[in-house]
CSV table of C-alpha atoms in Angstrom, one decimal:
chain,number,residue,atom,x,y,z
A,18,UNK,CA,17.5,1.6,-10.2
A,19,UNK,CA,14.0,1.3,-9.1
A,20,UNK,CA,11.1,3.1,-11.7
A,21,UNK,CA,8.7,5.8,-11.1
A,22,UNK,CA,6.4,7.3,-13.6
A,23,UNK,CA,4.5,10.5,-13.6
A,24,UNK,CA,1.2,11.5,-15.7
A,25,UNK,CA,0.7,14.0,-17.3
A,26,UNK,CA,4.3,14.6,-18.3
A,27,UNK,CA,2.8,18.0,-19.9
A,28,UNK,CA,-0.3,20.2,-18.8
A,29,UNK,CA,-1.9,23.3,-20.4
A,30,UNK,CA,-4.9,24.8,-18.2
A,31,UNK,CA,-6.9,27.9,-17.9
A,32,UNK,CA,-6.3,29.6,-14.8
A,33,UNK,CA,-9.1,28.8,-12.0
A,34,UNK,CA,-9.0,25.2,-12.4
A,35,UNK,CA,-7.8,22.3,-10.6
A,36,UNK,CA,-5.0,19.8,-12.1
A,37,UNK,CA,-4.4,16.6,-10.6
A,38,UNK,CA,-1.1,14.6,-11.4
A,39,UNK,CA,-0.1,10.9,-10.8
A,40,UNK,CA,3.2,9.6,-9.5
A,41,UNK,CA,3.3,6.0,-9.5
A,42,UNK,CA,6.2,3.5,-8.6
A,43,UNK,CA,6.2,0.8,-11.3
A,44,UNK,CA,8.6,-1.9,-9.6
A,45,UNK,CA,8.6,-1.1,-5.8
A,46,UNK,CA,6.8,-0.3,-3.1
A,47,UNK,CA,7.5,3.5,-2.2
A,48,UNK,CA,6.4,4.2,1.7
A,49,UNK,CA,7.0,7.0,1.5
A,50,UNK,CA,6.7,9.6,-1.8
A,51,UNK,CA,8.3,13.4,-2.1
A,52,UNK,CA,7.0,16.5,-4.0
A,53,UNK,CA,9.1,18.8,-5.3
A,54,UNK,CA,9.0,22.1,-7.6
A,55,UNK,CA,11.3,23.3,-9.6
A,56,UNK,CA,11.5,26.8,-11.1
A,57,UNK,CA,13.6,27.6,-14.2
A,58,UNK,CA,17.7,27.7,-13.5
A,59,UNK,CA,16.5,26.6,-9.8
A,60,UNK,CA,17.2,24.4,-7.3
A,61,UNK,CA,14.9,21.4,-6.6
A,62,UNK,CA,12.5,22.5,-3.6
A,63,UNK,CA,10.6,20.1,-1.6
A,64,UNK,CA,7.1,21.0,-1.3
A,65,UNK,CA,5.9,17.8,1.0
A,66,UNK,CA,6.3,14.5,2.2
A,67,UNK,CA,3.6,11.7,2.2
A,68,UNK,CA,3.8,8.1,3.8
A,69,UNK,CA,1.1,5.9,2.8
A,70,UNK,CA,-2.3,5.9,4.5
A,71,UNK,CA,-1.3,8.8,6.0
A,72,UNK,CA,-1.7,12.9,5.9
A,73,UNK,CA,1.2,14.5,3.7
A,74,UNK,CA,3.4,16.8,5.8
A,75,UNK,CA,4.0,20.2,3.9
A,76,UNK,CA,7.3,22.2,4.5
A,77,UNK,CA,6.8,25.8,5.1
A,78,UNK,CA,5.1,28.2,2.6
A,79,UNK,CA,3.1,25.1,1.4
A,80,UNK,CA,0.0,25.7,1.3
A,81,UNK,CA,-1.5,22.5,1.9
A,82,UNK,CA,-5.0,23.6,0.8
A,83,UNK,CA,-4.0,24.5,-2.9
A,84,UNK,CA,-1.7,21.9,-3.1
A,85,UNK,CA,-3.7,18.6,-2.1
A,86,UNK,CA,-1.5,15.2,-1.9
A,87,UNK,CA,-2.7,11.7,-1.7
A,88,UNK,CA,-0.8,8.7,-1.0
A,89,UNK,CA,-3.3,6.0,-0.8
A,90,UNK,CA,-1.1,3.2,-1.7
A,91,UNK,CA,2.2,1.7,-2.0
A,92,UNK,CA,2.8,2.5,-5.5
A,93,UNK,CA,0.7,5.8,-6.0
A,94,UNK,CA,0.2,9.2,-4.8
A,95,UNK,CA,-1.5,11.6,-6.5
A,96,UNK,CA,-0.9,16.0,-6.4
A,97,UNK,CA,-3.6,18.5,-7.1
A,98,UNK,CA,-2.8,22.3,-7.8
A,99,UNK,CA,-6.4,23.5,-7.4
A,100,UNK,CA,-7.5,27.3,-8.8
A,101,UNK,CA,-4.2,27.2,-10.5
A,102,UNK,CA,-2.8,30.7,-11.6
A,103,UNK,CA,0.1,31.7,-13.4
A,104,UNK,CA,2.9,31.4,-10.4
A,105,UNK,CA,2.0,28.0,-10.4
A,106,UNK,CA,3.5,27.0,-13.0
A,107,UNK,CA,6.7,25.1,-12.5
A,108,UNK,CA,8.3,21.8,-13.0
A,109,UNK,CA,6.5,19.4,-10.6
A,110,UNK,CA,8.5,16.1,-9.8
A,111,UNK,CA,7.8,13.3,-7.4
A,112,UNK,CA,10.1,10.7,-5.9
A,113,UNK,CA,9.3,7.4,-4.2
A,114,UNK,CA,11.8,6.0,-1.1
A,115,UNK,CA,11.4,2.2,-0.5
A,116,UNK,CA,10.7,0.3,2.6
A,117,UNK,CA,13.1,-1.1,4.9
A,118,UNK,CA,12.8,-4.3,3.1
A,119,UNK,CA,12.9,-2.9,-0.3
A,120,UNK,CA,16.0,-3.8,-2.5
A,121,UNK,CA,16.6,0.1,-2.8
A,122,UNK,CA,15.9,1.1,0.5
A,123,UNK,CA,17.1,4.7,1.7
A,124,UNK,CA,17.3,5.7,-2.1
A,125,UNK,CA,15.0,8.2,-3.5
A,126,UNK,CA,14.3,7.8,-7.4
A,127,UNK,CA,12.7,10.1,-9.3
A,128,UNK,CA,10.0,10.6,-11.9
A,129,UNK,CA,10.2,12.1,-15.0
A,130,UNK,CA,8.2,15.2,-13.9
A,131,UNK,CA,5.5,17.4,-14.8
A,132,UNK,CA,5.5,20.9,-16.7
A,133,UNK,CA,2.2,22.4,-15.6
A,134,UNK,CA,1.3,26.1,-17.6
A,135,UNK,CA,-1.1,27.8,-16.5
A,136,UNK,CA,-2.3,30.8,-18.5
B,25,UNK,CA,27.0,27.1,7.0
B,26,UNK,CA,24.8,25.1,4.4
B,27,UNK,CA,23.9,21.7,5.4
B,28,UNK,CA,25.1,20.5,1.9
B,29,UNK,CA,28.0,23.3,-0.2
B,30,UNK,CA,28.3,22.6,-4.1
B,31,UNK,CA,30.8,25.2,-6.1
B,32,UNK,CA,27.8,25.9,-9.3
B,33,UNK,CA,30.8,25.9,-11.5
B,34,UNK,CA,30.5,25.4,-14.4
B,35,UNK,CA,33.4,22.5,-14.4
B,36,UNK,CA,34.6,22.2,-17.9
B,37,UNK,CA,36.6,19.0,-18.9
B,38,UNK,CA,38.4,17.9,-22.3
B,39,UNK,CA,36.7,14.8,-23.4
B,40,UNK,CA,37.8,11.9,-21.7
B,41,UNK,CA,39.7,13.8,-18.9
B,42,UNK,CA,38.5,12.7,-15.4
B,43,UNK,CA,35.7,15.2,-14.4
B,44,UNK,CA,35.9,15.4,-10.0
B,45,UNK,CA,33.3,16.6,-8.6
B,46,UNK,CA,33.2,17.8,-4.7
B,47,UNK,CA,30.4,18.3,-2.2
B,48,UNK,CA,30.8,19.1,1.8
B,49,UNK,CA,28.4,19.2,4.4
B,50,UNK,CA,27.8,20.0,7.4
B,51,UNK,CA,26.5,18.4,11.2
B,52,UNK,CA,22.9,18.9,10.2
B,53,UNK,CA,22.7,15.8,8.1
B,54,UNK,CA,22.7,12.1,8.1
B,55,UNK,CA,25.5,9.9,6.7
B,56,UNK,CA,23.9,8.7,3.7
B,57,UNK,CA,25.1,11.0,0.9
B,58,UNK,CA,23.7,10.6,-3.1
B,59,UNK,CA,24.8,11.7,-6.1
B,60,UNK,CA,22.4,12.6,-9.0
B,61,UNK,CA,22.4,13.4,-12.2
B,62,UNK,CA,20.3,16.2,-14.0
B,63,UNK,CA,20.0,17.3,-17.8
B,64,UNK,CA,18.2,20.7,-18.5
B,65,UNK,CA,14.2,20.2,-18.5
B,66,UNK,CA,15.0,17.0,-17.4
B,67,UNK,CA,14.0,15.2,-13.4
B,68,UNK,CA,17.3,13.9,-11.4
B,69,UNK,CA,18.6,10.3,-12.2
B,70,UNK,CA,20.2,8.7,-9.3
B,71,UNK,CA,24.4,7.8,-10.0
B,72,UNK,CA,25.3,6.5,-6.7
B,73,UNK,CA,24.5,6.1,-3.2
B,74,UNK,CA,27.5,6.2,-0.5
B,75,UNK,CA,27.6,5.6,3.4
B,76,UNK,CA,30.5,4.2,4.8
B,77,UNK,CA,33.8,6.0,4.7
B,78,UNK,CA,36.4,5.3,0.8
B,79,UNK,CA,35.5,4.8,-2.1
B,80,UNK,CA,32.5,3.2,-4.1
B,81,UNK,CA,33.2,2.4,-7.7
B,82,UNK,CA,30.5,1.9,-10.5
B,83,UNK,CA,31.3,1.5,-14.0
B,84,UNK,CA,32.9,5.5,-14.7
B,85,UNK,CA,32.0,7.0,-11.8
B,86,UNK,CA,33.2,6.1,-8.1
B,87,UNK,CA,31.6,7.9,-5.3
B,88,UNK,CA,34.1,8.7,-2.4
B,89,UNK,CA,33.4,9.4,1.1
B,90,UNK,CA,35.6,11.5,4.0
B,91,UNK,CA,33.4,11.7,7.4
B,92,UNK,CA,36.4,13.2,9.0
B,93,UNK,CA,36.3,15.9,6.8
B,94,UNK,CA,33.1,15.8,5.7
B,95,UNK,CA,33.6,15.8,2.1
B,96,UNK,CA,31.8,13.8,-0.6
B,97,UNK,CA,33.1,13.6,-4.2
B,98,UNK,CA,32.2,12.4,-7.8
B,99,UNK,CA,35.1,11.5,-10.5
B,100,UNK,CA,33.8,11.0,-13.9
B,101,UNK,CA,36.8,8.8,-15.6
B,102,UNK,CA,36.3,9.3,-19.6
B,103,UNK,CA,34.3,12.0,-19.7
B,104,UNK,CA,32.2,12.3,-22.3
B,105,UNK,CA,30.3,15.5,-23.4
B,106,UNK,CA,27.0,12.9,-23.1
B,107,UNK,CA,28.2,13.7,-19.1
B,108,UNK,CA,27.5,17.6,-19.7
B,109,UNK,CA,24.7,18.2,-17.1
B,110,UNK,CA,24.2,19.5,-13.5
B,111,UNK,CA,25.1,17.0,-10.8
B,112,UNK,CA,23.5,17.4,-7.4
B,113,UNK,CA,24.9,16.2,-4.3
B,114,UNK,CA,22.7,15.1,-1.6
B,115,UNK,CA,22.3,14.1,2.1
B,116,UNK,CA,19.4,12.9,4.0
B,117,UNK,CA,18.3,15.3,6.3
B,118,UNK,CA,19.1,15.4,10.3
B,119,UNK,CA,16.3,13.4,11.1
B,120,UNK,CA,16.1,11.2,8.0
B,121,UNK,CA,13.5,10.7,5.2
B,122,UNK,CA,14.1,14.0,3.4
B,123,UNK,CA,16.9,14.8,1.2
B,124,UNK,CA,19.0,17.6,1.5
B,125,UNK,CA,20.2,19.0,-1.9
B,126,UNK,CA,23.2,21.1,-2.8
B,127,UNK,CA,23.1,23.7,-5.1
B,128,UNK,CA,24.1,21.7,-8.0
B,129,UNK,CA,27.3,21.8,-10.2
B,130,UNK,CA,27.5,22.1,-14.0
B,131,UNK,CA,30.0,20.5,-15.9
B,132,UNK,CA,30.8,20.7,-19.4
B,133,UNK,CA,32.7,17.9,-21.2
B,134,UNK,CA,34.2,19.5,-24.1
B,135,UNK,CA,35.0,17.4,-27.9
């Protein structure tokens, strides 16, 4: 399967501040790249969905102004939690999807994830 | 009904017993159905992708797929307790891209 790496793979921060974390697809091009969150004993949930050179579309709840996505190329987009508090921390994991030419096209892989505390 | 149905288990299997695993789903998705894999504190790791209607075999695990009645299932041959995790049956959403996750089942492979 195709790889995709995440960074930081552990965060610590003060609650107020901003943390920004990488997802980067090491031997494909991913089109399009997926957030998720994951709570404790709990199911994957899809926070948004981001196509490259283009705006991320959020899924309900999301708030797209504390969570800030990036996908400004092929093989990274990038995931902000800014004035992180205590409910956001959580599991954060991205995926990448191929294109249509892509040997693993219609497959989502995903990377390792993130565990973001904030105290 | 949910768009993708998973029994949580837990599904506990001797060690090298064949572990099946089901999934069914509903109108509301595509017909591209995936199978991962997921070990506590870890992210899901793909198993197998499946689209067109029998089976689809891959080293221990084949991937089998029932449009008519809208089943998708897992079998583990030789289960091993390295197998002991959550497996989550997917489908890509109604109007593609997304992925649709099921509830996820736990099995246990027992030495």
């Amino acid at each position: 399967g195709a790889v995709v790496s995440q960074h930081p793979s552990r965060v610590i921060c003060k609650s107020g501040t901003s943390v920004k974390i990488e997802c980067r697809s090491l031997d494909f091009q991913a089109t399009t790249m997926f957030w998720y969150r994951q709570f404790p004993k709990q199911s994957l949930m899809l926070m948004a969905t981001s196509n490259e050179g283009s705006k991320a579309t959020y899924e309900q709840g999301v708030e797209k102004d504390k969570f800030l996505i990036n996908h400004a190329s092929l093989t990274l987009s990038t995931l902000t939690v800014t004035s992180a508090h205590p409910e956001d921390s959580s599991f954060y994991i991205c995926s990448g999807k191929g294109s249509r030419w892509s040997r693993s096209y219609n497959e989502q892989f995903f990377g390792p994830g993130t565990r973001l505390t904030v105290l | 009904q949910k768009e993708v149905e998973q029994n949580s288990g837990p599904l506990s299997v001797p060690e090298g017993a064949i572990a099946s695993l089901n999934c069914t789903y509903s109108d509301r998705v595509s017909q591209s159905f995936f199978w991962y894999r997921q070990y506590s504190g870890k992210s899901p790791e793909l198993i197998m992708s499946i689209y067109s209607n029998g089976d689809k075999e891959d080293g221990r695990f084949t991937a089998q797929l029932n449009k008519a009645s809208q089943y998708v299932s897992l079998l583990i041959r030789d289960s091993q307790p390295s197998d002991s995790a959550t497996y989550l049956c997917a489908a890509e959403g109604e109007y593609g891209n997304k992925l649709v996750f099921g509830a996820g089942t736990i099995l246990r492979v027992k030495s």
